[in-house]
Amino acid sequence: MRYLIRRLGFFVLTLWAAMTLNFFIPRMMPGSPEQALRERFSKGGSVVTPEQLRTVLAEFGFDPGKNLMLQYLEYLKSMVTGHWGVSIGSSLGAPVTSLIGSALPWTLGLVGIATVLAFVLGTLIGTVAGWRRGGLIDGIVPPVFIVTSALPYFWVALLLISLFAIGSNPILPNDFNYDQGLTPGFSGEFIWSVVKHGILPASTILVTAVGGWILTMRNNMVTTLAEDYVRMARAKGIPGRKIMFGYAGRNAFLPNLSGFAMSLGFVISGTILVEYVFNYPGLGYMFYNATVSTDYPLLQALFLLVTLAVLICVLLCDFAVFLLDPRARTKG
Amino acid sequence: MRGSITRIAVAAIAVGALTAACGGGDKPIGSASSSNPSSSTSTGGGGGTGEHKQGGTVTIANVGGQTWPCQFNPFNPAVNQEANGFVYEPLTFVNVLKAGATTPMLATDFTWSPKKDSIVFTIRDGVKWSDGQPFTADDVVYTFTRMKEQPALDLYSLWTGAGLTSVTAAGNKVTLKFKAAAEPYFFNFAGQVGIVPKHIWSTGEAASKPATWTDPKPVGTGPFTVESCTSNNITYVANPSYWQPGKPYVQKVQYPAYLDNNPANLDLASGKAQWGGQYIPNIDNFYKAKSPENNYWFPPTANVAIVPNNDPSRPATSKLAVRQAIAYALDREQISKIGESGYQPAANQSGVVSPTFDKYYDKDAVAAAGYDKQNLDKAKQLLQTAGYSDSNKLKLSIITVTGYTDWDASLAVVKQQLAKAGIDLTIQDLQQQSYNQKLFTGDYDLAYASQSGGPTPYYELRQLLYSKNSAPIGKQASSNYSRYMKPEVDKLFDQYASADPDTQVKLIKQISSYMIKDVPVIPTTESVDWYQYNTKDLDGWPTQDNPYAQPAPYNIPDVGQVLTNLYSKSAQK
């Protein structure tokens, strides 16, 4: 039990430290919301004085002259209470919660499913490859995916676009999360459109992410298979499948699980480049945009989400290890 | 990838202009004060009214770099590009591409007082808001008065900067009074302020918090209304009771939110979107060659320039000889050809964009000073007089924005050219925010930068050279980043406001003579309005021969002019 309490304490402390950093780091970046807005605003060719922009921003709740400690305390309060304010960047005036609300499902759906799929596939392939070390699967699959996992995201994305989405009658769409002409709803047409628009970006993530899982799982398997208890199991005549999953797999899986918890956490920040290339309006892109336009309220809320997601996943992983690994229990 | 999105910002920084040959009947901005209602004949393109059948859809591919927040408040600078021109209209349309020629919109006419410190607008009869209520002079007064009460709405600083003192209505006449001659602000108050309905804006949240109100279902006088908006796409439909009979011809506008150039470029090339406003690298191969119906036109606009820090605290760049040496060492044609693939033409030292503003361009003065061609010997000689030699080389650094790939290419050419004259140039690629910080506060030797223009060269030159736009080093300047302070030049700018058109031309020439004499800024190329259009189904586009509005869809309210003139060819059958 002490193990769990210690973990929980660690969780709270890390959360506070991360939130404090989240507050100060954007404010130490060069530039300010006013400058970013000025840059954007000059697009239309209109000449707006810096003073006027400050007036506008003040109207939206941004006061650069305010005491930093006071701002910090207010920030902590607003983060905890969920009053995340309005964007002061490119979506000036839009409530942060509704901005995130519109992007979150897409990222969770696309990156989330792709990440889980990559993990499950990679772990399974790695288990089999490690079990049949030197076999046909082990000889071909891991090397291929190790190569693909080293390819840059955006390069794979562009390759897929040029294979499937170019031409006057492309097989798959190259941008957006659904057909712009459709109204979102639970119609077959809309769902099909969402799926179709998700295939290329999801494949990009899958192709580049699966290799890592295969490699670690395979190598863990190989080490685990050399353990005495596996030999013992074989000597006892336990069926191969049971040894593969129940004996070796279960133990080889633990390091992968921690990695998975981390990667789940980063689903929230999305795969920025993938969303960028496919014009997929998820959180990753929003993150990028918020940084560029020094949108403090949006950045803070996004940072909070990422921090929370990573920490919660790590915490859950700790619990899972607690369940899976008897050693964790006895030590506690 | 990152580059291309910031790239569009640069592309868009300018308001464009190209009128090598503009037709007759143009009146320079606010010059002709006529009480003759016949001035309501359109100087815009597309011709008369109702000459085409209605129907068809246009899809705009213009990278905003964000999903749509579905707000249409015309006073919110971050979103008014989606509202002005589409839904909200100005009193008068001012065409930057025709030296500020005006087209009556919500006002059928205007008359300046002789001193140009007050102006009377005649408000158009028979205009209805899209909810059916009549539009009146009261709405105009309300719009301007709210800006006084709520300074955050006054985006063009009309009350605080332009000296607006009162706005009153009498019948269908609205009078705006100013402290001093205000003609240069006509572009802003008559051409850019979208008029809002009093009956909507004087109640509820619109009344209590007009600056932050989201205005999700905007009611305007414009050619379109918002049918639906999601974070992905805005659908506009034609306003059935639009005051220009028969218009708009196109019945629907789709405006998807593009986050990055690549998908937008692909959609433009395939014809999925018909109207673009962005930089497409290698456009002939990537876009033009894909279909004979794909067209582009890049009207040259303001200047892209090397901005030297004129402040005395910078020992090298504050020396006239050094600035002159740099200007002489440049071969601008080469910079245009290599750095900008020729999309942006070469600029000239007078700071007047040619051929757009040829009327104001003193070509002979540029040639007489020797700035019309590269002169390395003169550059070297000037450097010697400034105390530099091979043993004591002049080393300078120039700041630019990382990701602006064409600027990088241009600067690589500049570096080579300056090296030949004996100047060692270091290029500092900075992230946008750091770049802005340094540029605004004057923390640099040289900066590569561009400004926005306006209907005459006055607008850009004033930004570049007017001392009130500058600030001491360390403080943020609003536009005169070179810290050029010259009372004589300020005086010329001050005279412009009340001068007659001919004198204005003379004043611009005098001002640009200081560009040549003092070299406060060194223009290299001319920035352009990026514009792609597909003629498969749609016609009525602005073209080089008929530049009835700035063609890129990010220009407001020009976007409304284009949308009212577009028509679908298939709908004509």
CSV table of C-alpha atoms in Angstrom, one decimal, chain A:
chain,number,residue,atom,x,y,z
A,1,MET,CA,0.0,0.0,0.0
A,2,ARG,CA,2.9,2.4,0.8
A,3,TYR,CA,4.0,1.9,-2.7
A,4,LEU,CA,0.7,3.3,-4.1
A,5,ILE,CA,0.6,6.2,-1.6
A,6,ARG,CA,4.2,7.1,-2.5
A,7,ARG,CA,3.2,7.0,-6.1
A,8,LEU,CA,0.3,9.3,-5.5
A,9,GLY,CA,2.4,11.8,-3.6
A,10,PHE,CA,4.9,11.8,-6.4
A,11,PHE,CA,2.0,12.5,-8.8
A,12,VAL,CA,0.8,15.6,-7.0
A,13,LEU,CA,4.3,17.0,-6.6
A,14,THR,CA,5.2,16.5,-10.2
A,15,LEU,CA,1.9,18.0,-11.3
A,16,TRP,CA,2.6,21.2,-9.3
A,17,ALA,CA,6.1,21.4,-10.6
A,18,ALA,CA,5.0,20.9,-14.1
A,19,MET,CA,2.2,23.5,-13.8
A,20,THR,CA,4.7,26.0,-12.5
A,21,LEU,CA,7.0,25.4,-15.4
A,22,ASN,CA,4.1,25.6,-17.8
A,23,PHE,CA,3.3,29.1,-16.5
A,24,PHE,CA,6.8,30.5,-16.6
A,25,ILE,CA,8.3,28.9,-19.7
A,26,PRO,CA,5.9,30.5,-22.2
A,27,ARG,CA,6.5,33.9,-20.5
A,28,MET,CA,10.2,33.5,-20.9
A,29,MET,CA,9.9,32.8,-24.6
A,30,PRO,CA,10.7,35.8,-26.9
A,31,GLY,CA,7.8,37.8,-28.0
A,32,SER,CA,4.4,38.6,-26.5
A,33,PRO,CA,0.8,38.1,-27.5
A,34,GLU,CA,0.6,41.7,-28.6
A,35,GLN,CA,3.5,41.3,-31.0
A,36,ALA,CA,2.1,38.0,-32.4
A,37,LEU,CA,-1.2,39.7,-33.0
A,38,ARG,CA,0.5,42.6,-34.6
A,39,GLU,CA,2.3,40.2,-37.0
A,40,ARG,CA,-1.0,38.4,-37.9
A,41,PHE,CA,-3.0,41.6,-38.2
A,42,SER,CA,-0.6,43.2,-40.7
A,43,LYS,CA,-1.8,40.5,-43.1
A,44,GLY,CA,-4.8,42.4,-44.2
A,45,GLY,CA,-2.6,45.4,-44.9
A,46,SER,CA,-4.2,47.4,-42.2
A,47,VAL,CA,-2.1,49.6,-40.0
A,48,VAL,CA,-3.0,49.2,-36.4
A,49,THR,CA,-0.9,50.8,-33.7
A,50,PRO,CA,0.6,48.8,-30.9
A,51,GLU,CA,-1.4,50.9,-28.5
A,52,GLN,CA,-4.6,49.9,-30.2
A,53,LEU,CA,-3.7,46.3,-30.0
A,54,ARG,CA,-3.0,46.5,-26.3
A,55,THR,CA,-6.5,48.0,-25.9
A,56,VAL,CA,-8.0,45.1,-27.8
A,57,LEU,CA,-6.0,42.5,-25.8
A,58,ALA,CA,-7.0,44.2,-22.5
A,59,GLU,CA,-10.6,43.8,-23.5
A,60,PHE,CA,-9.9,40.1,-23.8
A,61,GLY,CA,-8.3,39.9,-20.4
A,62,PHE,CA,-4.6,40.2,-21.2
A,63,ASP,CA,-2.8,42.7,-19.0
A,64,PRO,CA,1.0,42.6,-19.6
A,65,GLY,CA,1.7,45.0,-16.8
A,66,LYS,CA,0.2,42.8,-14.1
A,67,ASN,CA,2.4,41.5,-11.3
A,68,LEU,CA,3.8,38.1,-12.3
A,69,MET,CA,3.2,36.4,-8.9
A,70,LEU,CA,-0.4,37.6,-8.9
A,71,GLN,CA,-0.8,36.2,-12.4
A,72,TYR,CA,0.7,33.0,-11.2
A,73,LEU,CA,-1.7,32.6,-8.3
A,74,GLU,CA,-4.6,33.4,-10.5
A,75,TYR,CA,-3.3,30.9,-13.0
A,76,LEU,CA,-3.1,28.1,-10.5
A,77,LYS,CA,-6.6,28.9,-9.3
A,78,SER,CA,-8.0,29.0,-12.8
A,79,MET,CA,-6.3,25.7,-13.8
A,80,VAL,CA,-7.7,23.9,-10.9
A,81,THR,CA,-11.2,25.3,-11.2
A,82,GLY,CA,-11.3,24.8,-15.0
A,83,HIS,CA,-11.8,28.5,-15.8
A,84,TRP,CA,-9.4,28.5,-18.7
A,85,GLY,CA,-10.3,31.8,-20.2
A,86,VAL,CA,-10.4,32.9,-23.8
A,87,SER,CA,-7.7,32.6,-26.5
A,88,ILE,CA,-5.6,35.7,-27.0
A,89,GLY,CA,-4.0,34.4,-30.2
A,90,SER,CA,-5.2,33.6,-33.6
A,91,SER,CA,-8.7,32.6,-32.3
A,92,LEU,CA,-8.9,35.8,-30.3
A,93,GLY,CA,-11.8,35.6,-28.0
A,94,ALA,CA,-12.8,32.0,-28.5
A,95,PRO,CA,-13.1,30.1,-25.1
A,96,VAL,CA,-10.2,27.8,-24.6
A,97,THR,CA,-12.4,25.0,-23.5
A,98,SER,CA,-14.4,25.0,-26.7
A,99,LEU,CA,-11.3,25.3,-28.8
A,100,ILE,CA,-9.8,22.3,-27.1
A,101,GLY,CA,-13.2,20.5,-27.1
A,102,SER,CA,-13.4,20.8,-30.9
A,103,ALA,CA,-9.9,19.4,-31.5
A,104,LEU,CA,-9.5,16.8,-28.7
A,105,PRO,CA,-11.9,14.1,-30.1
A,106,TRP,CA,-10.0,14.2,-33.5
A,107,THR,CA,-6.6,13.7,-31.9
A,108,LEU,CA,-7.8,11.1,-29.5
A,109,GLY,CA,-9.5,9.3,-32.3
A,110,LEU,CA,-6.7,9.4,-34.8
A,111,VAL,CA,-3.5,9.4,-32.8
A,112,GLY,CA,-5.0,7.5,-29.9
A,113,ILE,CA,-6.3,4.6,-32.0
A,114,ALA,CA,-3.1,4.6,-34.2
A,115,THR,CA,-0.9,4.5,-31.1
A,116,VAL,CA,-2.8,1.7,-29.4
A,117,LEU,CA,-2.9,-0.2,-32.7
A,118,ALA,CA,0.9,0.3,-33.2
A,119,PHE,CA,1.5,-0.9,-29.6
A,120,VAL,CA,-0.6,-4.0,-29.8
A,121,LEU,CA,0.6,-5.0,-33.3
A,122,GLY,CA,4.2,-4.2,-32.4
A,123,THR,CA,4.1,-6.2,-29.1
A,124,LEU,CA,2.5,-9.2,-30.8
A,125,ILE,CA,4.9,-9.2,-33.7
A,126,GLY,CA,7.8,-8.7,-31.3
A,127,THR,CA,6.6,-11.6,-29.1
A,128,VAL,CA,6.3,-14.0,-32.0
A,129,ALA,CA,9.6,-12.8,-33.5
A,130,GLY,CA,11.4,-13.3,-30.2
A,131,TRP,CA,9.9,-16.7,-29.7
A,132,ARG,CA,10.8,-17.9,-33.1
A,133,ARG,CA,14.2,-16.3,-33.0
A,134,GLY,CA,16.0,-16.7,-36.3
A,135,GLY,CA,12.8,-17.8,-38.0
A,136,LEU,CA,11.2,-16.4,-41.1
A,137,ILE,CA,9.2,-13.7,-39.2
A,138,ASP,CA,12.1,-12.7,-37.1
A,139,GLY,CA,14.3,-12.5,-40.3
A,140,ILE,CA,12.0,-10.1,-42.2
A,141,VAL,CA,9.5,-8.2,-40.1
A,142,PRO,CA,11.7,-6.5,-37.5
A,143,PRO,CA,14.4,-5.2,-39.9
A,144,VAL,CA,11.7,-3.8,-42.2
A,145,PHE,CA,9.9,-2.0,-39.5
A,146,ILE,CA,13.1,-0.8,-37.9
A,147,VAL,CA,13.9,1.0,-41.1
A,148,THR,CA,10.4,2.5,-41.4
A,149,SER,CA,10.5,3.6,-37.8
A,150,ALA,CA,13.6,5.6,-38.6
A,151,LEU,CA,11.9,7.5,-41.4
A,152,PRO,CA,10.7,11.0,-40.6
A,153,TYR,CA,6.9,11.3,-40.0
A,154,PHE,CA,6.4,14.0,-42.6
A,155,TRP,CA,8.4,12.2,-45.2
A,156,VAL,CA,6.2,9.1,-44.9
A,157,ALA,CA,3.2,11.3,-44.9
A,158,LEU,CA,4.2,13.0,-48.1
A,159,LEU,CA,5.1,9.7,-49.7
A,160,LEU,CA,1.6,8.3,-48.8
A,161,ILE,CA,0.0,11.5,-50.2
A,162,SER,CA,1.9,11.2,-53.5
A,163,LEU,CA,0.9,7.5,-53.7
A,164,PHE,CA,-2.7,7.7,-52.8
A,165,ALA,CA,-4.0,11.2,-52.9
A,166,ILE,CA,-2.5,12.9,-56.0
A,167,GLY,CA,-4.3,13.2,-59.3
A,168,SER,CA,-7.7,14.3,-60.5
A,169,ASN,CA,-9.4,11.3,-58.9
A,170,PRO,CA,-7.4,10.3,-55.8
A,171,ILE,CA,-8.1,7.1,-53.9
A,172,LEU,CA,-7.9,8.7,-50.5
A,173,PRO,CA,-8.3,12.3,-49.4
A,174,ASN,CA,-5.2,14.2,-48.4
A,175,ASP,CA,-6.5,16.7,-46.0
A,176,PHE,CA,-9.1,17.5,-43.3
A,177,ASN,CA,-10.8,15.1,-40.9
A,178,TYR,CA,-14.0,14.8,-43.0
A,179,ASP,CA,-15.6,16.1,-46.2
A,180,GLN,CA,-16.1,19.8,-45.7
A,181,GLY,CA,-19.5,19.6,-47.4
A,182,LEU,CA,-20.9,17.2,-44.7
A,183,THR,CA,-22.5,18.2,-41.5
A,184,PRO,CA,-21.2,16.2,-38.6
A,185,GLY,CA,-23.6,13.6,-37.3
A,186,PHE,CA,-24.2,9.9,-36.9
A,187,SER,CA,-24.9,9.3,-40.5
A,188,GLY,CA,-23.2,6.5,-42.4
A,189,GLU,CA,-21.9,8.9,-45.0
A,190,PHE,CA,-20.2,11.1,-42.3
A,191,ILE,CA,-18.7,8.2,-40.5
A,192,TRP,CA,-17.3,6.7,-43.7
A,193,SER,CA,-15.9,10.1,-44.5
A,194,VAL,CA,-14.2,10.3,-41.2
A,195,VAL,CA,-12.7,6.9,-41.6
A,196,LYS,CA,-11.5,7.6,-45.1
A,197,HIS,CA,-9.9,10.8,-44.0
A,198,GLY,CA,-8.2,9.0,-41.2
A,199,ILE,CA,-6.6,6.2,-43.1
A,200,LEU,CA,-3.5,8.1,-44.5
A,201,PRO,CA,-2.6,9.9,-41.3
A,202,ALA,CA,-3.2,6.8,-39.2
A,203,SER,CA,-1.0,4.7,-41.5
A,204,THR,CA,1.7,7.3,-41.2
A,205,ILE,CA,1.8,6.9,-37.5
A,206,LEU,CA,1.5,3.2,-37.6
A,207,VAL,CA,4.3,2.7,-40.1
A,208,THR,CA,6.7,4.9,-38.1
A,209,ALA,CA,5.7,3.8,-34.6
A,210,VAL,CA,5.3,0.1,-34.8
A,211,GLY,CA,9.0,-0.7,-35.3
A,212,GLY,CA,10.0,0.5,-31.9
A,213,TRP,CA,7.6,-1.7,-30.1
A,214,ILE,CA,8.6,-4.7,-32.2
A,215,LEU,CA,12.3,-4.2,-31.5
A,216,THR,CA,12.0,-3.7,-27.7
A,217,MET,CA,9.5,-6.6,-27.3
A,218,ARG,CA,11.6,-8.9,-29.4
A,219,ASN,CA,14.8,-8.2,-27.5
A,220,ASN,CA,13.0,-8.5,-24.2
A,221,MET,CA,11.6,-11.8,-25.3
A,222,VAL,CA,15.0,-13.1,-26.3
A,223,THR,CA,16.5,-12.2,-22.9
A,224,THR,CA,13.6,-13.6,-21.0
A,225,LEU,CA,13.6,-16.9,-23.0
A,226,ALA,CA,17.1,-17.5,-21.7
A,227,GLU,CA,15.9,-17.4,-18.1
A,228,ASP,CA,15.9,-20.5,-16.0
A,229,TYR,CA,12.1,-20.5,-15.3
A,230,VAL,CA,11.4,-20.7,-19.1
A,231,ARG,CA,13.7,-23.7,-19.4
A,232,MET,CA,12.0,-25.2,-16.4
A,233,ALA,CA,8.7,-24.7,-18.1
A,234,ARG,CA,9.9,-26.3,-21.3
A,235,ALA,CA,11.3,-29.2,-19.3
A,236,LYS,CA,7.9,-29.7,-17.6
A,237,GLY,CA,6.4,-30.0,-21.1
A,238,ILE,CA,4.1,-27.0,-20.8
A,239,PRO,CA,2.6,-26.1,-24.3
A,240,GLY,CA,4.7,-23.6,-26.3
A,241,ARG,CA,1.9,-21.1,-26.7
A,242,LYS,CA,1.4,-20.9,-22.9
A,243,ILE,CA,5.1,-20.4,-22.3
A,244,MET,CA,5.3,-17.8,-25.0
A,245,PHE,CA,2.5,-15.6,-23.6
A,246,GLY,CA,2.1,-16.6,-20.0
A,247,TYR,CA,5.7,-17.1,-19.0
A,248,ALA,CA,8.0,-15.2,-21.2
A,249,GLY,CA,5.6,-12.6,-22.8
A,250,ARG,CA,4.2,-11.5,-19.5
A,251,ASN,CA,7.6,-10.6,-18.1
A,252,ALA,CA,9.1,-9.2,-21.4
A,253,PHE,CA,6.0,-7.0,-21.6
A,254,LEU,CA,6.7,-4.9,-18.5
A,255,PRO,CA,9.3,-2.5,-19.9
A,256,ASN,CA,7.1,-2.1,-23.0
A,257,LEU,CA,4.2,-1.1,-20.8
A,258,SER,CA,6.0,1.8,-19.2
A,259,GLY,CA,6.9,3.0,-22.7
A,260,PHE,CA,3.3,2.7,-23.7
A,261,ALA,CA,2.1,4.8,-20.8
A,262,MET,CA,4.4,7.5,-21.8
A,263,SER,CA,3.4,7.4,-25.4
A,264,LEU,CA,-0.3,7.4,-24.5
A,265,GLY,CA,0.3,10.6,-22.6
A,266,PHE,CA,1.8,12.2,-25.6
A,267,VAL,CA,-1.3,11.4,-27.6
A,268,ILE,CA,-2.8,14.6,-26.2
A,269,SER,CA,-0.1,16.7,-27.8
A,270,GLY,CA,-0.8,14.9,-31.0
A,271,THR,CA,1.6,14.1,-33.6
A,272,ILE,CA,2.2,17.6,-34.7
A,273,LEU,CA,3.8,16.9,-38.0
A,274,VAL,CA,1.2,14.4,-39.1
A,275,GLU,CA,-1.7,16.8,-38.3
A,276,TYR,CA,0.3,19.5,-40.0
A,277,VAL,CA,0.8,17.7,-43.3
A,278,PHE,CA,-2.7,16.3,-43.5
A,279,ASN,CA,-4.4,19.5,-42.3
A,280,TYR,CA,-5.9,17.5,-39.6
A,281,PRO,CA,-7.4,19.9,-37.1
A,282,GLY,CA,-6.3,18.2,-33.9
A,283,LEU,CA,-4.5,19.3,-30.7
A,284,GLY,CA,-1.0,18.9,-32.2
A,285,TYR,CA,-1.6,21.6,-34.6
A,286,MET,CA,-3.4,23.7,-32.1
A,287,PHE,CA,-0.3,23.4,-29.9
A,288,TYR,CA,1.9,24.6,-32.6
A,289,ASN,CA,-0.4,27.5,-33.4
A,290,ALA,CA,-0.7,28.5,-29.8
A,291,THR,CA,3.1,28.6,-29.5
A,292,VAL,CA,3.6,30.7,-32.6
A,293,SER,CA,0.9,33.2,-31.5
A,294,THR,CA,2.1,33.3,-27.9
A,295,ASP,CA,-1.5,32.4,-26.8
A,296,TYR,CA,-0.9,32.1,-23.0
A,297,PRO,CA,-4.4,30.9,-22.0
A,298,LEU,CA,-4.5,28.2,-24.7
A,299,LEU,CA,-0.9,27.1,-24.1
A,300,GLN,CA,-1.5,26.8,-20.4
A,301,ALA,CA,-4.5,24.7,-20.8
A,302,LEU,CA,-2.8,22.5,-23.4
A,303,PHE,CA,0.3,22.1,-21.3
A,304,LEU,CA,-2.0,21.1,-18.4
A,305,LEU,CA,-3.7,18.5,-20.4
A,306,VAL,CA,-0.4,17.0,-21.6
A,307,THR,CA,1.0,17.0,-18.1
A,308,LEU,CA,-2.1,15.4,-16.7
A,309,ALA,CA,-2.3,12.8,-19.4
A,310,VAL,CA,1.4,11.8,-19.1
A,311,LEU,CA,1.2,11.7,-15.3
A,312,ILE,CA,-2.1,9.8,-15.2
A,313,CYS,CA,-0.8,7.3,-17.7
A,314,VAL,CA,2.4,6.8,-15.7
A,315,LEU,CA,0.3,6.4,-12.6
A,316,LEU,CA,-1.9,3.9,-14.2
A,317,CYS,CA,1.1,2.0,-15.4
A,318,ASP,CA,2.5,1.9,-11.9
A,319,PHE,CA,-0.8,0.4,-10.8
A,320,ALA,CA,-0.6,-2.1,-13.6
A,321,VAL,CA,2.9,-3.1,-12.8
A,322,PHE,CA,1.7,-3.4,-9.2
A,323,LEU,CA,-0.8,-6.0,-10.4
A,324,LEU,CA,1.4,-7.8,-12.9
A,325,ASP,CA,4.7,-7.9,-11.0
A,326,PRO,CA,4.7,-9.6,-7.6
A,327,ARG,CA,8.0,-8.0,-6.8
A,328,ALA,CA,6.5,-4.5,-6.7
A,329,ARG,CA,3.9,-5.7,-4.2
A,330,THR,CA,6.4,-7.4,-1.8
A,331,LYS,CA,8.7,-4.4,-1.9
A,332,GLY,CA,5.9,-2.1,-1.0
